[in-house]
Tab-separated table of C-alpha atoms in Angstrom:
chain	number	residue	atom	x	y	z
O	12	MET	CA	7.539	35.808	-70.378
O	13	MET	CA	7.000	39.534	-70.986
O	14	LYS	CA	4.900	39.731	-67.825
O	15	LYS	CA	7.714	38.175	-65.726
O	16	MET	CA	10.273	40.619	-67.121
O	17	LYS	CA	8.030	43.554	-66.173
O	18	VAL	CA	7.700	42.229	-62.616
O	19	LEU	CA	11.480	41.819	-62.319
O	20	ALA	CA	12.065	45.342	-63.614
O	21	LEU	CA	9.561	46.734	-61.122
O	22	LEU	CA	11.228	44.870	-58.223
O	23	LEU	CA	14.649	46.160	-59.292
O	24	ALA	CA	13.399	49.741	-59.413
O	25	LEU	CA	11.836	49.424	-55.985
O	26	SER	CA	15.109	47.998	-54.612
O	27	VAL	CA	17.147	50.923	-55.939
O	28	PHE	CA	14.626	53.417	-54.568
O	29	ALA	CA	14.656	51.762	-51.137
O	30	GLY	CA	18.453	51.856	-51.094
O	31	CYS	CA	18.486	55.589	-51.756
O	32	VAL	CA	15.893	56.229	-49.060
O	33	CYS	CA	18.119	54.353	-46.587
O	34	GLY	CA	21.094	56.549	-47.475
O	35	CYS	CA	22.525	54.874	-50.577
O	36	GLY	CA	24.907	52.551	-48.761
O	37	GLY	CA	24.462	53.897	-45.217
O	38	THR	CA	26.898	56.830	-45.471
O	39	GLU	CA	25.511	60.033	-44.002
O	40	SER	CA	27.023	63.362	-45.017
O	41	TYR	CA	28.747	65.438	-42.360
O	42	ASP	CA	28.747	69.134	-41.722
O	43	SER	CA	30.005	70.263	-38.321
O	44	GLN	CA	28.165	73.559	-38.588
O	45	ASP	CA	24.828	71.794	-39.124
O	46	GLY	CA	25.483	69.335	-36.285
O	47	LYS	CA	24.956	66.189	-38.368
O	48	ALA	CA	26.329	62.717	-37.669
O	49	GLY	CA	30.041	62.635	-36.953
O	50	ASP	CA	30.164	65.988	-35.175
O	51	THR	CA	31.780	65.336	-31.783
O	52	LEU	CA	30.095	68.292	-30.081
O	53	ASN	CA	26.695	67.155	-31.318
O	54	GLU	CA	27.395	63.613	-30.105
O	55	ILE	CA	28.387	64.925	-26.670
O	56	LYS	CA	25.171	66.911	-26.363
O	57	LYS	CA	23.060	63.946	-27.492
O	58	ARG	CA	24.852	61.756	-24.954
O	59	GLY	CA	24.482	64.404	-22.255
O	60	GLU	CA	28.046	63.823	-21.078
O	61	ILE	CA	31.589	64.843	-21.992
O	62	ILE	CA	34.287	62.267	-21.225
O	63	VAL	CA	37.596	63.764	-20.091
O	64	GLY	CA	40.853	61.826	-20.009
O	65	LEU	CA	43.512	62.755	-17.430
O	66	GLU	CA	46.132	61.173	-15.204
O	67	GLY	CA	44.663	61.945	-11.795
O	68	SER	CA	48.158	61.659	-10.325
O	69	TRP	CA	49.902	64.811	-11.540
O	70	ALA	CA	49.399	67.474	-8.907
O	71	PRO	CA	48.297	70.165	-9.117
O	72	TRP	CA	46.812	69.572	-12.600
O	73	SER	CA	44.768	66.575	-11.396
O	74	TYR	CA	45.164	64.522	-8.231
O	75	HIS	CA	43.242	62.923	-5.384
O	76	ASP	CA	42.474	64.707	-2.141
O	77	GLY	CA	41.202	61.716	-0.204
O	78	ASP	CA	38.470	60.226	-2.392
O	79	GLU	CA	37.916	63.443	-4.324
O	80	LEU	CA	39.512	64.144	-7.710
O	81	VAL	CA	40.710	67.754	-7.710
O	82	GLY	CA	43.077	70.072	-9.566
O	83	MET	CA	43.145	72.905	-12.087
O	84	ASP	CA	42.367	70.593	-15.020
O	85	VAL	CA	39.513	68.969	-13.113
O	86	GLU	CA	37.892	72.350	-12.542
O	87	LEU	CA	38.407	73.309	-16.180
O	88	GLY	CA	36.727	70.070	-17.261
O	89	LYS	CA	33.765	70.781	-15.015
O	90	LYS	CA	33.501	74.331	-16.350
O	91	ILE	CA	33.490	73.143	-19.967
O	92	ALA	CA	30.756	70.613	-19.149
O	93	GLU	CA	28.741	73.313	-17.411
O	94	LYS	CA	28.959	75.616	-20.440
O	95	LEU	CA	27.967	72.774	-22.779
O	96	ASP	CA	25.072	71.928	-20.436
O	97	VAL	CA	26.176	68.303	-20.021
O	98	GLU	CA	27.586	66.118	-17.255
O	99	VAL	CA	31.316	65.413	-17.006
O	100	LYS	CA	32.937	62.004	-16.621
O	101	PHE	CA	36.643	61.745	-15.809
O	102	LYS	CA	38.635	58.706	-16.943
O	103	GLU	CA	42.073	58.271	-15.396
O	104	GLU	CA	44.888	56.822	-17.466
O	105	ILE	CA	48.683	56.695	-17.309
O	106	TRP	CA	50.403	59.286	-19.492
O	107	ASP	CA	51.880	56.705	-21.897
O	108	ASP	CA	48.371	55.742	-23.041
O	109	LEU	CA	46.530	59.002	-22.468
O	110	LEU	CA	46.701	60.669	-25.897
O	111	LYS	CA	46.269	57.309	-27.630
O	112	GLY	CA	42.824	57.144	-26.048
O	113	LEU	CA	41.691	60.042	-28.220
O	114	SER	CA	42.335	57.994	-31.365
O	115	SER	CA	40.424	55.011	-29.953
O	116	ASN	CA	37.517	57.212	-28.787
O	117	SER	CA	38.033	56.317	-25.123
O	118	TYR	CA	37.210	59.927	-24.276
O	119	ASP	CA	36.269	63.168	-26.020
O	120	VAL	CA	39.109	65.366	-24.763
O	121	VAL	CA	42.310	65.148	-22.749
O	122	ILE	CA	42.788	67.884	-20.141
O	123	ASN	CA	46.087	67.031	-18.503
O	124	GLY	CA	48.510	69.935	-18.762
O	125	VAL	CA	49.227	68.799	-22.321
O	126	GLY	CA	51.973	70.752	-24.052
O	127	ILE	CA	51.164	71.932	-27.576
O	128	THR	CA	53.986	70.950	-29.937
O	129	ASP	CA	54.300	70.970	-33.727
O	130	GLU	CA	54.571	67.184	-33.725
O	131	ARG	CA	51.395	66.755	-31.676
O	132	LYS	CA	49.461	69.233	-33.813
O	133	GLU	CA	49.928	66.819	-36.725
O	134	LYS	CA	48.060	64.138	-34.753
O	135	TYR	CA	45.626	66.027	-32.523
O	136	THR	CA	43.403	69.101	-32.480
O	137	PHE	CA	44.183	71.606	-29.705
O	138	SER	CA	42.270	74.387	-28.043
O	139	GLU	CA	43.763	77.801	-27.549
O	140	PRO	CA	46.308	77.786	-24.659
O	141	TYR	CA	44.975	78.171	-21.131
O	142	ALA	CA	48.362	78.011	-19.381
O	143	PHE	CA	52.100	78.154	-20.049
O	144	SER	CA	54.796	75.886	-18.678
O	145	HIS	CA	58.494	76.504	-18.052
O	146	THR	CA	60.649	73.405	-18.341
O	147	VAL	CA	63.320	72.938	-15.659
O	148	VAL	CA	65.931	70.395	-14.628
O	149	ILE	CA	65.261	69.038	-11.127
O	150	THR	CA	68.226	67.390	-9.444
O	151	ARG	CA	70.270	67.040	-6.260
O	152	ASP	CA	72.907	69.587	-5.328
O	153	ASP	CA	75.695	67.007	-5.716
O	154	SER	CA	74.712	65.957	-9.272
O	155	GLY	CA	77.056	68.418	-10.959
O	156	ILE	CA	74.255	69.565	-13.277
O	157	ARG	CA	73.996	73.338	-13.607
O	158	THR	CA	72.900	73.897	-17.218
O	159	MET	CA	70.749	72.093	-19.784
O	160	TYR	CA	73.941	71.069	-21.587
O	161	ASP	CA	75.173	69.249	-18.467
O	162	LEU	CA	72.496	66.615	-19.186
O	163	GLU	CA	74.762	65.117	-21.853
O	164	GLY	CA	75.425	61.510	-20.838
O	165	LYS	CA	73.242	61.764	-17.695
O	166	THR	CA	70.058	59.827	-16.872
O	167	THR	CA	66.671	61.462	-16.311
O	168	ALA	CA	63.335	60.070	-15.086
O	169	ASN	CA	60.374	61.196	-17.171
O	170	THR	CA	57.074	59.957	-18.554
O	171	ILE	CA	57.556	58.428	-21.993
O	172	GLY	CA	56.034	60.447	-24.817
O	173	SER	CA	56.079	63.700	-22.866
O	174	VAL	CA	57.705	66.956	-23.992
O	175	TYR	CA	60.097	66.430	-21.082
O	176	GLU	CA	61.320	63.153	-22.531
O	177	GLN	CA	61.945	64.995	-25.807
O	178	LYS	CA	63.902	67.721	-23.988
O	179	GLY	CA	66.071	65.125	-22.264
O	180	LYS	CA	66.943	63.420	-25.525
O	181	LYS	CA	67.571	66.796	-27.168
O	182	TYR	CA	70.294	67.527	-24.616
O	183	GLY	CA	71.801	64.038	-24.770
O	184	ALA	CA	70.341	62.398	-21.668
O	185	LYS	CA	69.239	58.794	-21.332
O	186	VAL	CA	65.563	58.819	-20.308
O	187	ILE	CA	64.200	56.270	-17.815
O	188	GLY	CA	60.409	55.910	-18.068
O	189	ILE	CA	58.171	56.484	-15.034
O	190	GLU	CA	54.418	56.991	-14.596
O	191	THR	CA	54.103	59.833	-12.064
O	192	PHE	CA	55.949	62.960	-10.964
O	193	ASP	CA	56.364	61.537	-7.442
O	194	GLN	CA	58.089	58.461	-8.871
O	195	ALA	CA	60.506	60.716	-10.744
O	196	MET	CA	61.343	62.653	-7.586
O	197	GLU	CA	61.871	59.413	-5.672
O	198	LYS	CA	64.371	58.156	-8.244
O	199	VAL	CA	66.280	61.450	-8.155
O	200	LEU	CA	66.411	61.446	-4.352
O	201	LYS	CA	67.622	57.831	-4.231
O	202	GLY	CA	70.309	58.546	-6.823
O	203	GLU	CA	68.815	56.064	-9.285
O	204	VAL	CA	68.846	58.823	-11.927
O	205	ASP	CA	70.722	62.106	-12.145
O	206	ALA	CA	67.738	64.378	-12.738
O	207	SER	CA	64.170	64.808	-13.926
O	208	ILE	CA	62.986	67.318	-16.477
O	209	ASN	CA	59.595	68.760	-15.633
O	210	GLU	CA	57.730	72.010	-15.106
O	211	ASP	CA	58.694	74.511	-12.450
O	212	ALA	CA	55.158	74.984	-11.065
O	213	THR	CA	54.702	71.268	-10.367
O	214	PHE	CA	58.079	71.177	-8.607
O	215	TYR	CA	57.195	74.157	-6.378
O	216	GLN	CA	53.903	72.519	-5.454
O	217	TYR	CA	55.729	69.266	-4.627
O	218	MET	CA	58.191	71.084	-2.378
O	219	THR	CA	55.394	72.620	-0.291
O	220	GLU	CA	54.635	69.069	0.854
O	221	HIS	CA	58.243	67.819	0.930
O	222	LYS	CA	60.104	70.765	2.451
O	223	ASP	CA	63.093	68.657	3.525
O	224	ALA	CA	63.647	67.004	0.137
O	225	ASP	CA	67.221	67.485	-1.118
O	226	LEU	CA	66.120	68.765	-4.512
O	227	MET	CA	66.799	71.878	-6.521
O	228	ILE	CA	66.170	73.472	-9.900
O	229	ALA	CA	69.523	73.484	-11.674
O	230	ALA	CA	68.540	74.948	-15.031
O	231	GLN	CA	65.601	76.242	-17.042
O	232	ASP	CA	64.981	75.648	-20.729
O	233	PRO	CA	64.523	78.964	-22.591
O	234	ASP	CA	61.479	77.736	-24.501
O	235	VAL	CA	57.980	78.221	-23.066
O	236	THR	CA	55.427	75.431	-23.617
O	237	SER	CA	51.798	76.344	-24.322
O	238	ILE	CA	49.211	74.139	-22.579
O	239	GLY	CA	45.902	73.270	-24.245
O	240	VAL	CA	42.955	70.873	-24.323
O	241	ALA	CA	43.626	68.003	-26.742
O	242	MET	CA	41.031	66.430	-29.056
O	243	ALA	CA	41.213	63.832	-31.810
O	244	TYR	CA	42.465	65.235	-35.091
O	245	GLY	CA	40.018	66.172	-37.829
O	246	VAL	CA	37.029	68.188	-38.928
O	247	VAL	CA	34.637	66.346	-36.580
O	248	ASN	CA	36.159	68.230	-33.655
O	249	GLN	CA	36.158	71.768	-35.063
O	250	SER	CA	32.822	72.724	-33.489
O	251	LEU	CA	33.980	71.242	-30.150
O	252	LYS	CA	37.241	73.184	-30.390
O	253	LYS	CA	35.312	76.389	-31.041
O	254	ALA	CA	33.069	75.792	-28.019
O	255	ILE	CA	36.028	75.020	-25.734
O	256	ASP	CA	37.971	78.044	-27.023
O	257	GLU	CA	34.998	80.222	-26.094
O	258	VAL	CA	34.957	78.790	-22.560
O	259	ILE	CA	38.707	79.376	-22.156
O	260	GLU	CA	38.465	82.921	-23.535
O	261	GLU	CA	35.632	83.725	-21.143
O	262	MET	CA	37.555	82.324	-18.170
O	263	MET	CA	40.667	84.263	-19.169
O	264	GLU	CA	38.795	87.546	-19.533
O	265	SER	CA	36.874	87.131	-16.264
O	266	GLY	CA	40.029	86.257	-14.318
O	267	GLU	CA	38.631	82.859	-13.333
O	268	MET	CA	41.508	80.980	-15.003
O	269	ARG	CA	44.040	83.144	-13.205
O	270	SER	CA	42.279	82.435	-9.899
O	271	LEU	CA	42.415	78.681	-10.535
O	272	SER	CA	46.102	78.973	-11.340
O	273	LYS	CA	46.867	80.783	-8.096
O	274	LYS	CA	44.676	78.358	-6.140
O	275	TYR	CA	46.512	75.269	-7.347
O	276	PHE	CA	49.966	76.496	-8.382
O	277	GLY	CA	50.394	79.474	-6.069
O	278	SER	CA	51.228	81.649	-9.066
O	279	ASP	CA	49.773	82.862	-12.358
O	280	ILE	CA	50.730	80.430	-15.119
O	281	THR	CA	48.131	81.778	-17.547
O	282	LYS	CA	50.694	84.212	-18.987
O	283	GLU	CA	53.868	83.389	-20.911
């Protein structure tokens, strides 16, 4: 009997020891600075690829020129991948689901002209700004809209969940959801909505290709929106944020970001 008890005790001790060797329950500690498990930047480098979420239909941030995906955000994504010494993979998604993909790990970052707001900073990690957006009201000349306050009781076409939807509601407009900027402009032109709230640079780029469109900027919101790269919220992305901030800072100082802005927007949107 004593011999059996000794054997059982020995087996129990060996079991506990084996469990500790395997990580005591399988939970590995995390330290972003040491690059251990759970560090997004480390995972990207191990994978050899950074996955970037964007719309692919919001010129000139990201859009298709024939079969090629181009735009300011596309080039920024490629530059970040180059600096991290990994490949880049772009995943296109409609705006309504774009930021949600960060929470479900569909991609590592979203580079899509994303406005940095206090509300979003509670849910996502952002890089330092690489551009600045001015919000305007786009409408027809006969709409009667001349100020932001004229939106009261009017209808606007905007992507749901965007800062532009929030602006519309702030000024009392009823917001009709759309997926792309072109769809918004089409609804305004057809009189299906009174206006669309969007950024001035995107409107100017649209008008270069639609010179005869009966559209105008009726008003500009006084607030300036900072644009940054979005990541999932939490400590696991701090090393990735630091790396991306360094890329943005380098591109700002070298003038490369300004050149991209002028190439795609026709003006410098890297300054407030």
